[in-house]
DNA sequence: CTCTTATTGTGTCAAATATACACATTGACA
DNA sequence: TGTCAATGTGTATATTTGACACAATAAGAG
């Protein structure tokens, strides 16, 4: 949907090819500079930001839809992407007028008026997916209606449309609850990382602090990471060693749900 | 929907009051006789069984819909009910012909033919909820189209319609992963229970065995249960003591995710 | 009445793990 | 060469886990 014409066509005829009443929203997590971040977009006509999202094609599996939508909005493919919750309780989502007005402002850019009976004004439940992305790999060709996009620190989230705040909150709780069962560290970190980086990641996701020495001891005792010969230059300080995951031991630990720290 | 007329009306006009393309299926867990069980129904015209399910009203929150559907099919209210996954990948769910045929056989009972373009033939995603129920409290007034219903042992599940097998499998995995974070033991057991009962419940849910003595030690160390003065008669054997949960300590342990056994 | 059988109730000890904690090293820059 | 801020590393203690065996009880059979 990169031209005005295609965008207008979507508004006019989308209901023929997409399921109404149902959308997918993606919470894309990245990690950089000891901060957990979320990728957000800002649509035409709005000051508030949004999660990247879209609709499900009528003949497409749900998993395919989630991957396609993520790829369309962010050009990201082949990443860890997982469903976490379906949202259908928020009053905002039940309010047709509000839904209509939000879409109406967005599609004003392509001179399409979204009326009260337009399919985009209908009540829509949203299936939440979260993605784990290496912060540096992100390349964007924004869609026509997106005026701005970028990473946002998890603890400084800007005002958002619909119930996207609740969706992010739930995604974060899910991330927390799954960090010892799913390869969340692996997918948020680059292939080579330092101990302070992985340490700060676990602290950022879980929102508490761990003793540096005990954390390292646990990683090494379980054999989750391998020290490399390289070091990273970090300016006026001692150069930390780089590490990589030992995938065999890492996946074994995830299967057992072994906590890295308490 | 307890009369033939109401049922026929639903098939004819349901799409005006309910969201199409979207249903809710409930995996109702119970526990009895050291066995984890699931409540299943069998519709007219089918040998295969189904999960109790239904559609979401256009102006109803998702949570309200789940509770209403559970109440309509089982008369169960005010129980632990939680969304766990939305299903939209199964080929069965994408196949309109198959969907049509299944509904056609069911509604034959009320002389309604479900055609290819009927709203019930459309592709439908399903939002899975699981409920935890005290086995003994179940009272049923079955709906018109339900020919049979009852509990089914988790390890002897009968053939099922649609992708209901996958839904149950996912519900069970969810139960397992949440047993140390959510009050699953509390909601599956009666108010008073014996140590062997709670022990066998954790073994049934998690699918492994725990040392009886260490399990008891952990329960008591954490102060999760209180021994009562009563005992239960169990026939030709020593009478076990009855216990009840210490809710304060139990909830504290759940917040921390403390495992009861390994 | 007593013997048998199946089930429940209970304690101890060794091994593993978690937790608390402090000092040395490095790299840049003043 | 001294300072500063960050990284790298080890030890001792407390706690938890995991393995394990015997006594008590209830009912029914003989």
Coordinates of C-alpha atoms in Angstrom, one line a residue, chain A residues 43-255:
Chain A
X43 CA -0.7 8.0 11.0
X44 CA -1.7 11.1 9.0
X45 CA -4.1 13.3 10.9
X46 CA -3.2 12.2 14.4
X47 CA -0.8 13.3 17.1
X48 CA -1.1 10.0 18.9
X49 CA 1.0 7.1 17.8
X50 CA 0.0 3.5 17.0
X51 CA 1.2 0.0 16.8
X52 CA 1.9 -1.3 13.3
X53 CA -1.2 -3.3 12.4
X54 CA -3.4 -4.6 9.6
X55 CA -6.2 -6.9 8.5
X56 CA -6.4 -10.6 7.8
X57 CA -7.0 -11.8 4.3
X58 CA -10.0 -14.0 3.9
X59 CA -8.0 -17.0 2.6
X60 CA -4.9 -16.5 4.6
X61 CA -3.9 -18.3 7.8
X62 CA -3.5 -16.2 10.9
X63 CA 0.2 -16.8 11.2
X64 CA 0.7 -15.8 7.6
X65 CA -1.3 -12.6 8.2
X66 CA 0.8 -11.6 11.1
X67 CA 4.0 -12.1 9.2
X68 CA 2.7 -10.3 6.2
X69 CA 1.5 -7.3 8.2
X70 CA 4.8 -7.0 10.0
X71 CA 6.7 -7.2 6.7
X72 CA 4.4 -4.6 5.1
X73 CA 4.9 -2.1 7.9
X74 CA 8.5 -2.6 8.8
X75 CA 10.1 -4.7 6.0
X76 CA 11.1 -7.1 8.8
X77 CA 10.9 -10.8 7.8
X78 CA 11.9 -14.1 9.5
X79 CA 11.9 -12.9 13.0
X80 CA 10.5 -14.3 16.2
X81 CA 6.8 -13.4 16.1
X82 CA 4.2 -14.8 18.5
X83 CA 0.6 -14.3 19.3
X84 CA 0.0 -13.3 22.9
X85 CA -3.6 -12.0 23.4
X86 CA -6.8 -11.0 21.6
X87 CA -8.3 -7.7 22.7
X88 CA -12.0 -7.1 22.6
X89 CA -12.9 -5.6 25.9
X90 CA -11.9 -1.9 25.6
X91 CA -14.8 0.5 25.4
X92 CA -12.8 2.3 22.7
X93 CA -13.1 -0.8 20.5
X94 CA -16.9 -0.9 21.0
X95 CA -17.5 2.7 20.1
X96 CA -18.3 3.0 16.4
X97 CA -18.2 6.8 16.4
X98 CA -14.8 6.9 17.8
X99 CA -13.5 4.2 15.5
X100 CA -15.0 6.1 12.5
X101 CA -13.5 9.4 13.5
X102 CA -10.0 7.9 13.9
X103 CA -10.1 6.3 10.4
X104 CA -11.7 9.3 8.9
X105 CA -8.8 11.6 9.9
X106 CA -6.3 9.0 8.6
X107 CA -7.9 8.5 5.2
X108 CA -8.5 12.2 4.7
X109 CA -5.0 12.2 3.2
X110 CA -6.2 10.2 0.2
X111 CA -9.5 12.1 0.1
X112 CA -11.6 9.1 1.2
X113 CA -14.4 9.9 3.7
X114 CA -15.0 7.0 6.2
X115 CA -18.7 7.1 7.0
X116 CA -20.6 5.6 9.9
X117 CA -21.4 2.5 7.9
X118 CA -18.0 2.1 6.4
X119 CA -16.5 -1.3 7.1
X120 CA -13.5 0.3 8.8
X121 CA -16.0 1.9 11.3
X122 CA -17.2 -1.4 12.5
X123 CA -16.4 -2.9 15.8
X124 CA -13.0 -4.6 15.5
X125 CA -11.2 -7.0 17.8
X126 CA -7.5 -7.1 17.6
X127 CA -5.2 -10.1 17.8
X128 CA -1.9 -9.0 19.5
X129 CA 1.5 -10.4 18.3
X130 CA 4.8 -9.5 19.6
X131 CA 8.0 -9.5 17.6
X132 CA 11.6 -9.6 18.8
X133 CA 14.0 -7.8 16.5
X134 CA 17.6 -7.0 16.4
X135 CA 17.5 -3.2 16.8
X136 CA 20.0 -2.6 14.0
X137 CA 18.4 -4.6 11.3
X138 CA 15.4 -2.4 10.9
X139 CA 14.8 -0.9 7.5
X140 CA 11.6 0.9 6.7
X141 CA 9.7 1.9 3.6
X142 CA 6.8 3.5 5.3
X143 CA 3.3 3.1 3.9
X144 CA 1.5 6.0 2.4
X145 CA -0.5 6.9 5.4
X146 CA 2.4 6.8 7.9
X147 CA 3.8 10.2 8.6
X148 CA 6.4 9.2 11.1
X149 CA 7.8 6.1 12.7
X150 CA 10.6 5.0 15.0
X151 CA 11.7 3.4 18.3
X152 CA 10.2 4.5 21.6
X153 CA 11.7 3.7 25.0
X154 CA 9.4 1.3 26.9
X155 CA 9.3 3.6 29.9
X156 CA 8.5 6.7 27.8
X157 CA 5.7 5.5 25.6
X158 CA 3.9 8.4 24.0
X159 CA 0.1 8.8 23.8
X160 CA -1.5 6.1 21.6
X161 CA -4.6 5.5 19.6
X162 CA -7.3 3.0 20.6
X163 CA -6.3 0.6 23.4
X164 CA -2.7 0.3 22.2
X165 CA -1.4 1.2 25.6
X166 CA -3.1 -1.9 27.1
X167 CA -1.8 -4.0 24.3
X168 CA 1.8 -2.9 25.0
X169 CA 1.3 -3.5 28.7
X170 CA 0.1 -7.0 28.1
X171 CA 2.9 -7.7 25.6
X172 CA 5.4 -6.6 28.2
X173 CA 3.9 -8.8 30.9
X174 CA 3.9 -11.7 28.4
X175 CA 7.6 -11.1 27.6
X176 CA 8.4 -11.2 31.3
X177 CA 6.5 -14.4 32.0
X178 CA 8.1 -16.1 29.0
X179 CA 11.7 -15.0 29.3
X180 CA 12.9 -18.3 30.9
X181 CA 10.9 -20.5 28.5
X182 CA 11.4 -18.8 25.1
X183 CA 14.5 -17.5 23.3
X184 CA 13.8 -13.8 24.2
X185 CA 17.3 -12.9 25.0
X186 CA 18.6 -14.6 21.9
X187 CA 16.3 -12.7 19.6
X188 CA 16.7 -9.3 21.2
X189 CA 20.5 -9.4 21.3
X190 CA 22.9 -9.3 18.3
X191 CA 24.9 -12.4 17.6
X192 CA 27.8 -11.1 19.7
X193 CA 27.1 -9.2 22.9
X194 CA 28.8 -8.4 26.2
X195 CA 27.9 -9.6 29.6
X196 CA 26.8 -6.1 30.8
X197 CA 24.5 -6.0 27.8
X198 CA 22.7 -9.3 28.4
X199 CA 22.7 -8.5 32.1
X200 CA 21.0 -5.1 31.5
X201 CA 18.5 -6.8 29.1
X202 CA 17.3 -9.2 31.7
X203 CA 17.0 -6.3 34.2
X204 CA 15.1 -4.2 31.6
X205 CA 12.6 -7.0 30.7
X206 CA 12.0 -8.2 34.2
X207 CA 12.1 -4.7 35.8
X208 CA 14.4 -5.7 38.7
X209 CA 18.1 -5.8 39.4
X210 CA 20.4 -8.8 39.6
X211 CA 23.8 -9.1 41.1
X212 CA 26.3 -8.9 38.3
X213 CA 28.6 -11.6 39.6
X214 CA 25.9 -14.1 40.4
X215 CA 24.2 -13.5 37.0
X216 CA 27.5 -14.2 35.2
X217 CA 28.1 -17.3 37.3
X218 CA 24.7 -18.7 36.4
X219 CA 25.2 -18.1 32.7
X220 CA 28.5 -19.8 32.7
X221 CA 27.4 -22.7 35.0
X222 CA 24.6 -23.5 32.7
X223 CA 26.9 -23.0 29.7
X224 CA 24.4 -20.7 28.0
X225 CA 27.1 -18.4 26.6
X226 CA 30.6 -18.8 25.2
X227 CA 33.3 -16.2 25.6
X228 CA 34.9 -15.1 22.4
X229 CA 38.4 -13.8 21.9
X230 CA 37.1 -10.4 20.8
X231 CA 36.5 -7.4 23.0
X232 CA 34.4 -4.4 22.4
X233 CA 35.7 -0.8 22.7
X234 CA 33.4 1.2 24.9
X235 CA 35.3 4.4 25.3
X236 CA 37.0 5.4 28.5
X237 CA 36.6 2.1 30.3
X238 CA 37.8 -1.5 30.4
X239 CA 36.9 -3.4 27.2
X240 CA 34.3 -6.0 27.9
X241 CA 34.6 -9.4 26.2
X242 CA 32.1 -10.5 23.6
X243 CA 30.0 -13.6 24.1
X244 CA 27.7 -15.7 21.9
X245 CA 24.9 -18.1 22.9
X246 CA 25.6 -21.8 23.1
X247 CA 22.4 -22.7 21.4
X248 CA 22.3 -26.3 22.5
X249 CA 22.6 -25.5 26.2
X250 CA 20.4 -22.4 25.9
X251 CA 17.5 -24.3 24.4
X252 CA 18.0 -27.1 26.9
X253 CA 17.7 -24.5 29.7
X254 CA 14.6 -22.9 28.1
X255 CA 12.9 -26.3 27.9

